[in-house]
Coordinates of C-alpha atoms and ligand atoms in Angstrom, one line a residue:
M1 CA -186.3 -203.3 -93.3
K2 CA -185.9 -200.8 -90.2
Q3 CA -184.6 -203.3 -87.2
L4 CA -184.1 -202.3 -83.8
N5 CA -180.8 -201.8 -82.9
L6 CA -180.6 -203.0 -79.6
K7 CA -176.4 -204.6 -79.0
H8 CA -175.6 -201.7 -76.6
D9 CA -177.9 -203.2 -74.1
F10 CA -176.0 -206.1 -74.2
P11 CA -172.5 -206.0 -72.8
I12 CA -171.3 -209.5 -73.2
L13 CA -172.3 -209.2 -77.0
D14 CA -169.1 -206.6 -77.3
Q15 CA -166.5 -209.0 -77.5
K16 CA -164.5 -210.9 -80.0
I17 CA -164.2 -214.7 -79.6
N18 CA -161.7 -217.0 -81.6
G19 CA -160.7 -213.3 -82.7
K20 CA -163.5 -212.6 -85.0
P21 CA -166.5 -210.3 -83.1
L22 CA -168.7 -213.0 -81.5
V23 CA -172.3 -213.1 -83.6
Y24 CA -174.8 -215.1 -81.4
L25 CA -177.5 -217.0 -82.9
D26 CA -178.2 -219.6 -79.8
S27 CA -180.7 -217.4 -78.1
A28 CA -183.1 -220.2 -77.9
A29 CA -181.0 -221.9 -75.6
T30 CA -180.8 -218.7 -73.6
T31 CA -180.6 -215.2 -74.3
Q32 CA -177.8 -212.8 -73.1
K33 CA -178.8 -210.6 -70.6
P34 CA -179.0 -206.7 -70.7
Q35 CA -176.7 -204.1 -68.5
V36 CA -180.0 -203.4 -66.3
V37 CA -180.6 -206.7 -65.4
I38 CA -177.2 -207.3 -64.6
D39 CA -177.4 -204.0 -62.1
T40 CA -180.2 -204.9 -60.9
I41 CA -179.4 -208.3 -59.0
V42 CA -175.8 -206.3 -58.1
E43 CA -178.0 -204.2 -56.7
Y44 CA -179.9 -206.3 -55.1
Y45 CA -177.1 -207.5 -52.9
K46 CA -175.3 -204.4 -51.9
S47 CA -178.4 -202.8 -51.1
S48 CA -181.8 -205.9 -50.5
N49 CA -180.4 -208.9 -49.5
S50 CA -182.2 -210.6 -47.2
N51 CA -184.9 -213.9 -47.1
V52 CA -188.0 -213.2 -47.9
H53 CA -191.6 -213.8 -46.2
R54 CA -189.5 -214.4 -43.3
G55 CA -188.6 -211.7 -41.6
V56 CA -190.6 -208.5 -39.9
H57 CA -187.3 -206.8 -40.3
S58 CA -187.2 -203.8 -43.0
L59 CA -184.6 -205.4 -45.0
S60 CA -186.8 -208.6 -45.0
E61 CA -189.8 -206.5 -46.3
R62 CA -188.1 -205.0 -49.1
A63 CA -187.0 -207.6 -50.6
T64 CA -190.2 -209.6 -50.5
D65 CA -191.7 -206.6 -51.4
S66 CA -189.9 -206.3 -54.7
F67 CA -190.3 -210.4 -55.1
E68 CA -194.4 -209.7 -54.8
A69 CA -193.8 -207.3 -57.7
V70 CA -192.5 -208.9 -60.0
R71 CA -194.9 -212.1 -59.5
S72 CA -197.7 -209.2 -60.3
A73 CA -196.2 -207.7 -63.2
L74 CA -196.0 -211.5 -64.8
C75 CA -199.2 -212.2 -63.3
Q76 CA -200.1 -208.6 -65.8
Y77 CA -198.1 -209.6 -68.4
I78 CA -199.4 -212.8 -69.2
N79 CA -202.8 -211.8 -67.8
A80 CA -203.8 -214.0 -65.6
A81 CA -206.4 -213.6 -63.7
H82 CA -205.1 -213.7 -60.1
E83 CA -201.7 -213.0 -58.3
Y84 CA -201.4 -216.8 -56.9
E85 CA -202.0 -218.1 -59.9
I86 CA -198.3 -217.3 -61.0
I87 CA -195.7 -220.0 -59.2
F88 CA -192.1 -219.5 -59.6
T89 CA -190.1 -222.7 -60.6
K90 CA -186.6 -223.2 -61.4
G91 CA -187.5 -223.2 -64.9
T92 CA -189.7 -224.4 -67.5
T93 CA -188.5 -228.0 -66.8
D94 CA -189.8 -227.5 -63.1
S95 CA -192.8 -226.5 -63.8
V96 CA -193.4 -230.0 -66.2
N97 CA -192.4 -231.8 -63.7
L98 CA -194.1 -230.2 -60.5
V99 CA -197.9 -230.9 -62.9
A100 CA -196.7 -234.4 -64.0
H101 CA -196.1 -235.6 -60.0
G102 CA -198.8 -233.6 -58.8
F103 CA -200.7 -235.8 -61.5
R104 CA -199.7 -239.7 -60.0
S105 CA -202.7 -239.1 -57.1
L106 CA -205.0 -237.8 -59.8
L107 CA -205.0 -240.7 -62.7
N108 CA -205.7 -244.5 -63.0
P109 CA -204.4 -247.5 -65.2
G110 CA -206.4 -247.0 -68.6
D111 CA -206.6 -243.1 -68.5
E112 CA -204.8 -241.2 -71.1
I113 CA -202.3 -238.2 -71.9
I114 CA -201.8 -237.1 -74.5
V115 CA -198.3 -235.3 -75.9
S116 CA -197.1 -234.3 -79.1
E117 CA -194.2 -235.7 -81.2
L118 CA -192.7 -232.2 -81.5
E119 CA -191.9 -231.7 -77.8
H120 CA -188.3 -230.6 -76.4
H121 CA -187.3 -233.3 -74.0
S122 CA -188.7 -231.3 -70.9
N123 CA -192.2 -232.0 -71.9
L124 CA -192.1 -235.5 -72.4
V125 CA -190.0 -237.3 -69.9
P126 CA -192.2 -236.3 -67.1
W127 CA -195.2 -237.6 -69.1
Q128 CA -194.1 -240.9 -69.3
M129 CA -192.5 -241.2 -66.0
L130 CA -196.6 -240.1 -65.1
A131 CA -197.8 -242.9 -67.6
Q132 CA -194.9 -245.1 -65.9
V133 CA -196.5 -245.0 -62.2
S134 CA -199.9 -244.1 -62.6
G135 CA -200.7 -246.8 -65.4
A136 CA -202.0 -244.3 -67.5
K137 CA -201.2 -244.7 -71.1
L138 CA -198.9 -242.5 -73.0
V139 CA -201.0 -241.5 -76.8
F140 CA -198.9 -239.1 -79.3
I141 CA -199.9 -236.1 -81.7
P142 CA -197.9 -236.6 -85.5
M143 CA -196.0 -234.6 -86.5
L144 CA -195.6 -234.0 -89.8
E145 CA -192.7 -234.2 -92.6
S146 CA -193.2 -230.1 -92.3
G147 CA -192.9 -230.1 -88.7
E148 CA -196.4 -229.0 -88.5
L149 CA -198.5 -231.2 -85.8
D150 CA -201.7 -233.1 -87.7
I151 CA -204.1 -231.5 -86.0
S152 CA -206.6 -233.3 -88.4
I153 CA -206.7 -236.5 -86.5
L154 CA -206.8 -235.1 -83.0
D155 CA -210.9 -235.2 -82.5
S156 CA -209.6 -239.5 -83.0
L157 CA -207.0 -239.4 -80.2
L158 CA -209.4 -237.3 -77.7
N159 CA -211.9 -239.3 -75.3
S160 CA -213.3 -239.4 -72.1
R161 CA -210.5 -241.1 -70.9
T162 CA -208.0 -238.8 -72.0
K163 CA -206.8 -236.6 -68.6
I164 CA -204.3 -234.6 -69.7
V165 CA -203.0 -232.8 -73.4
A166 CA -199.2 -231.6 -73.5
F167 CA -197.5 -230.0 -75.9
N168 CA -195.3 -226.6 -76.8
H169 CA -196.2 -223.5 -78.4
I170 CA -193.2 -223.1 -80.1
S171 CA -191.0 -225.6 -80.8
N172 CA -187.1 -224.9 -80.1
A173 CA -185.7 -227.7 -82.9
L174 CA -187.7 -226.5 -85.8
G175 CA -189.5 -223.1 -84.3
T176 CA -193.4 -224.4 -85.4
V177 CA -195.7 -222.4 -83.8
N178 CA -198.7 -224.6 -82.8
P179 CA -202.1 -223.6 -83.1
V180 CA -202.7 -223.7 -79.5
K181 CA -206.3 -222.4 -78.9
K182 CA -207.2 -224.8 -81.5
I183 CA -205.6 -228.1 -79.5
I184 CA -206.7 -226.2 -76.0
S185 CA -210.8 -226.0 -77.5
A186 CA -210.9 -229.5 -78.5
A187 CA -208.7 -231.0 -75.7
H188 CA -211.6 -229.2 -73.3
A189 CA -214.6 -230.5 -75.3
V190 CA -213.8 -234.5 -73.4
G191 CA -213.1 -232.5 -70.1
A192 CA -208.9 -232.9 -70.7
C193 CA -206.7 -230.4 -68.7
V194 CA -203.9 -228.7 -71.2
F195 CA -200.5 -227.9 -70.3
V196 CA -198.5 -225.8 -72.8
D197 CA -194.6 -225.3 -72.3
G198 CA -194.1 -222.3 -73.2
A199 CA -190.5 -222.3 -72.8
Q200 CA -189.8 -220.3 -76.7
A201 CA -193.0 -218.7 -77.1
F202 CA -192.0 -216.3 -74.2
P203 CA -189.6 -214.4 -75.9
H204 CA -191.1 -214.1 -79.1
M205 CA -194.9 -213.1 -78.9
A206 CA -197.4 -211.8 -76.3
I207 CA -199.3 -214.8 -74.3
N208 CA -202.1 -214.5 -72.7
V209 CA -203.6 -217.0 -70.7
Q210 CA -207.1 -216.2 -69.9
E211 CA -207.8 -216.0 -73.5
L212 CA -206.4 -219.4 -74.5
D213 CA -208.4 -220.6 -72.1
V214 CA -205.1 -222.6 -71.2
D215 CA -204.7 -224.9 -67.8
F216 CA -201.5 -224.2 -67.0
Y217 CA -199.0 -222.7 -69.2
A218 CA -195.1 -222.9 -68.4
G219 CA -192.3 -220.8 -69.4
S220 CA -187.6 -220.0 -68.2
A221 CA -186.7 -216.6 -67.3
H222 CA -183.6 -217.0 -68.9
K223 CA -185.0 -217.3 -72.6
M224 CA -186.2 -213.8 -71.7
Y225 CA -183.6 -211.5 -71.2
G226 CA -184.0 -213.3 -67.2
P227 CA -181.2 -214.9 -64.9
S228 CA -181.1 -219.2 -65.0
G229 CA -182.6 -220.5 -62.5
I230 CA -185.7 -219.1 -62.5
G231 CA -189.3 -219.8 -64.0
L232 CA -192.7 -219.9 -63.8
L233 CA -195.7 -222.0 -63.9
Y234 CA -199.2 -220.2 -64.7
G235 CA -201.9 -222.8 -63.1
K236 CA -205.8 -222.3 -63.4
S237 CA -206.7 -221.8 -59.5
E238 CA -208.9 -224.8 -59.7
W239 CA -206.2 -227.0 -61.0
L240 CA -204.2 -225.8 -58.8
E241 CA -206.0 -226.6 -55.7
K242 CA -206.4 -229.8 -56.6
L243 CA -202.7 -230.9 -57.4
P244 CA -200.9 -231.7 -54.0
P245 CA -197.3 -230.0 -53.1
Y246 CA -194.6 -231.2 -55.2
Q247 CA -191.8 -230.9 -52.6
G248 CA -192.4 -230.2 -48.8
G249 CA -190.3 -227.6 -46.4
G250 CA -190.6 -224.2 -45.2
E251 CA -193.0 -221.5 -46.7
M252 CA -195.7 -224.5 -47.7
I253 CA -197.3 -225.0 -44.5
A254 CA -200.3 -224.3 -42.6
E255 CA -199.5 -226.2 -39.5
V256 CA -197.0 -228.6 -38.6
K257 CA -197.4 -231.4 -36.3
L258 CA -194.8 -234.1 -35.8
K259 CA -196.5 -236.9 -37.5
E260 CA -198.4 -234.6 -40.3
S261 CA -198.8 -231.1 -41.7
T262 CA -201.6 -228.8 -43.4
Y263 CA -200.2 -226.9 -46.5
A264 CA -200.5 -222.9 -47.0
G265 CA -202.5 -221.6 -49.9
L266 CA -201.6 -220.3 -53.5
P267 CA -198.9 -220.3 -54.2
H268 CA -196.8 -221.0 -51.4
K269 CA -198.3 -224.5 -51.3
F270 CA -196.1 -225.0 -54.1
E271 CA -193.3 -223.2 -53.2
A272 CA -190.8 -224.9 -50.4
G273 CA -187.9 -223.0 -49.0
T274 CA -186.0 -219.9 -49.9
P275 CA -186.4 -219.0 -53.4
N276 CA -184.4 -217.7 -55.9
I277 CA -185.1 -214.1 -54.5
E278 CA -181.7 -212.2 -56.9
G279 CA -183.4 -214.8 -59.9
V280 CA -187.1 -213.6 -59.5
I281 CA -185.9 -209.6 -59.3
G282 CA -183.7 -209.9 -61.8
W283 CA -186.6 -211.1 -64.2
G284 CA -188.4 -208.1 -63.2
A285 CA -185.7 -206.0 -64.3
A286 CA -185.6 -208.4 -67.9
L287 CA -189.3 -208.0 -68.0
K288 CA -189.3 -203.9 -67.8
W289 CA -186.9 -203.6 -70.4
L290 CA -188.6 -206.5 -72.8
E291 CA -191.7 -204.4 -72.1
G292 CA -190.0 -201.0 -72.9
I293 CA -189.0 -202.5 -76.3
G294 CA -192.8 -204.2 -76.8
I295 CA -193.0 -207.5 -77.9
E296 CA -194.9 -206.9 -81.1
N297 CA -191.8 -204.7 -82.0
I298 CA -189.6 -207.9 -81.3
K299 CA -191.7 -210.3 -82.8
K300 CA -191.5 -208.1 -85.9
H301 CA -187.8 -207.4 -86.2
E302 CA -187.7 -211.6 -85.6
D303 CA -189.9 -212.4 -88.3
D304 CA -188.7 -210.1 -90.8
L305 CA -184.6 -211.4 -90.2
L306 CA -186.4 -214.9 -90.2
I307 CA -187.6 -214.2 -93.4
Y308 CA -184.0 -212.7 -94.8
A309 CA -181.9 -215.2 -93.2
R310 CA -183.7 -218.1 -94.4
G311 CA -183.5 -216.5 -98.4
L312 CA -179.5 -216.5 -97.7
L313 CA -179.8 -219.5 -96.8
S314 CA -181.8 -221.1 -99.5
E315 CA -179.5 -219.8 -101.8
I316 CA -176.8 -221.9 -100.9
P317 CA -177.2 -225.4 -102.8
D318 CA -175.7 -228.1 -99.7
V319 CA -178.3 -226.7 -97.3
I320 CA -180.9 -229.0 -96.2
F321 CA -184.3 -226.8 -94.7
Y322 CA -185.7 -229.0 -91.8
G323 CA -189.3 -227.7 -90.6
S324 CA -191.5 -225.8 -93.2
A325 CA -194.5 -224.7 -91.1
K326 CA -196.3 -222.7 -92.5
D327 CA -196.2 -220.5 -89.1
R328 CA -192.6 -220.6 -87.8
A329 CA -190.8 -218.0 -85.1
A330 CA -186.9 -217.6 -84.2
V331 CA -185.2 -220.9 -85.5
I332 CA -183.4 -221.8 -88.4
S333 CA -182.9 -225.8 -88.3
F334 CA -180.6 -226.9 -91.3
G335 CA -178.2 -229.6 -91.9
I336 CA -175.2 -229.2 -94.5
K337 CA -175.3 -232.0 -97.3
G338 CA -172.7 -234.6 -96.5
S339 CA -171.7 -232.8 -93.2
H340 CA -172.0 -233.7 -89.3
P341 CA -173.7 -230.6 -87.6
Y342 CA -171.0 -231.2 -84.7
D343 CA -168.1 -230.6 -87.2
V344 CA -170.2 -227.2 -88.9
G345 CA -170.7 -226.0 -85.3
V346 CA -167.2 -226.1 -84.7
L347 CA -166.0 -224.5 -87.6
L348 CA -168.5 -221.3 -87.3
D349 CA -167.6 -221.1 -83.8
Q350 CA -163.6 -220.6 -85.2
M351 CA -164.8 -217.8 -87.0
G352 CA -167.2 -216.6 -83.8
I353 CA -170.3 -217.3 -84.5
A354 CA -172.6 -219.4 -81.9
V355 CA -175.0 -221.6 -83.3
R356 CA -176.5 -225.4 -81.0
T357 CA -175.8 -228.5 -82.8
G358 CA -177.3 -231.9 -82.2
H359 CA -180.8 -233.1 -81.6
H360 CA -181.2 -230.1 -79.1
C361 CA -183.5 -231.9 -76.5
A362 CA -186.1 -233.0 -79.2
Q363 CA -184.5 -236.7 -80.1
P364 CA -188.0 -238.2 -81.3
I365 CA -188.1 -235.3 -84.0
M366 CA -184.2 -235.9 -85.2
T367 CA -185.6 -239.8 -85.3
S368 CA -188.2 -239.0 -87.3
F369 CA -185.9 -237.1 -89.7
K370 CA -183.6 -239.9 -89.8
I371 CA -180.8 -237.3 -88.9
P372 CA -178.3 -237.3 -86.1
G373 CA -179.1 -233.4 -85.8
T374 CA -179.3 -230.4 -87.2
V375 CA -177.1 -226.8 -86.7
R376 CA -179.9 -224.2 -85.3
I377 CA -179.6 -220.9 -85.8
S378 CA -182.1 -218.9 -83.3
L379 CA -182.6 -214.8 -82.7
A380 CA -183.9 -212.6 -80.4
A381 CA -184.0 -208.5 -79.8
Y382 CA -180.4 -207.8 -80.1
T383 CA -179.5 -210.0 -83.0
S384 CA -179.1 -207.8 -86.6
K385 CA -178.9 -207.9 -90.2
D386 CA -175.1 -208.3 -89.6
D387 CA -174.9 -210.8 -87.5
I388 CA -176.8 -212.9 -89.9
D389 CA -174.8 -211.7 -93.2
M390 CA -172.0 -212.6 -91.0
F391 CA -173.2 -216.0 -90.0
I392 CA -174.1 -216.6 -93.7
V393 CA -170.4 -215.8 -94.9
A394 CA -168.2 -217.8 -92.4
L395 CA -171.4 -220.5 -93.3
K396 CA -169.9 -220.4 -96.8
K397 CA -166.6 -220.7 -95.9
T398 CA -167.7 -224.0 -94.2
I399 CA -168.8 -225.3 -96.7
L400 CA -165.7 -224.6 -97.9
I401 CA -163.5 -226.7 -96.0
L402 CA -165.9 -229.4 -95.4
N403 CA -166.0 -230.5 -99.0
Ligands
C6P1 N1 -184.7 -225.6 -74.8 C1 -182.7 -225.6 -76.1 O1 -181.7 -225.1 -76.5 P1 -185.5 -224.9 -68.9 O2 -184.4 -225.8 -69.7 O3 -185.7 -225.7 -68.2 O4 -185.3 -223.8 -68.9 O5 -186.2 -225.6 -70.6 C2 -186.4 -226.8 -71.1 C3 -187.2 -226.2 -72.5 C4 -188.3 -227.0 -72.3 N2 -188.9 -226.4 -73.4 C5 -189.1 -226.1 -74.7 C6 -189.5 -225.7 -75.8 C7 -187.1 -225.3 -74.3 O6 -187.1 -225.4 -75.4 C8 -186.5 -225.7 -73.7 C9 -185.1 -225.4 -73.3 C10 -183.1 -225.3 -74.8 O7 -183.5 -225.6 -77.2 C11 -181.9 -225.7 -74.0 S1 -182.0 -227.4 -73.8

C-alpha cells in the first residue's frame, strides 16, 4: 500500500516515551499539530496580536482580516451558503449547548427530541437538559450489536411532535459512519430540525453541508490538526435567525440601553466577548495544511491502515472487537479477554504506545455491551504502518504479561 509520510511535519512525534519511540494512537481524542500551526500562532502573537472587530488601528484590522479569512475558508471548505452561517464556538460541546439552549424557548411540553444511542455525552447531556427544562420527551434511535443505528425503525419514531433529531456523523467510540443523508431526509419529512455532531467526521472525510441539507453541523479544530478551545457551529441562516443568543456581552449587540438591548445580526449574535483569536488563526493554518494533503488522500491512507490494523488484531485470539459496522472510520475499539482496558492502556504506555481506554465519554454504548470500557486506537494522517506494527508487538507483550 502506498502511504502518506507526514511525521516530519509533527515535531511532537519525534520523541521517546518511557524510553521507547512514541506511537501516538489517540488522535480521536485530539490530533497532534503540524509545525505550520505552531508557527502561525507564534507569528500571530509576534506581529499581529490585537482584539478583533473593535479597533480602527492597523493592528486590529490586520487581526480582524486574518480572523475573518478563516471563517471564509471554513465556509468554502464545508460548502456553506453564507459566511455568516459559520459561528465560532469553543468546540463541538459548546456548539451542541448553544443550539440545545436556544431551543428552550422553541419547545413545548409533549414535543419530542430524537437522539441516537451511539452518542458522545456532548451530544446527549445537553438534549437531556433541554428535555428537563422544556418538558419535551427524549426518544432514542437504538444501536444494534454491530454498532450501527437501527434505521429500519426510524420512520416509526418520527412524527409531527418530533422537533429535533440529533446524532453523530462518526461515532468516537466505535468508528461507525452513520447514514447521515438518509436520517436527515426522513427527519425533514416530518419537519424536524437536524443537528449533526461532526467532531469525528471533520478530520476524516469531506463535509458538504448543503449537499447533506443539514440544519446544524458541529466540529472542533483540535480534532483536525488545529488548536484546542476553538470549533464551529454551522447553521442554516433560517435556523440561526430563529434561535435566541446563547450568551450576552460585548460584540453580540446592536444597541444597549440600561434595561434592554437589541442584538447584532449573524454571526456576531452568537459570538459574545473576545473570541479565541489565535485559535481561529491557527485553525486556518491547519485547514490549509489539511487541504494541501487532500482530505481524500487522508481518508484513503487511514482506511488502508484501518484494514491493516484490524487484520493483525484479528489474528490475536484474546482480542474482542466492539463495533463491526460495514462503514467505519479511523477507530478500532477492542477488549482483551480477562483483562481490564485500563491495565492494557497502562502497559502499552510503558512501551511508548498512546491509546485511549475507558468509556470514551460514551457510557450508554459501554452499558449496552455490558463492559466498563474498551481499548481504542484511533488514526490520523500522520499514523504509519510502522506505528501499527509497533503497537501490535507491544499488545502481544501486554497480553503475555497480563496472562
Ligand atoms: N471526543 C474522544 O476521545 P470537544 O471536547 O467539544 O472538542 O468534542 C466533544 C466530542 C463530541 N462528539 C464526539 C463524537 C466526540 O468524539 C467528541 C470528543 C474525544 O473521543 C474526547 S472525549
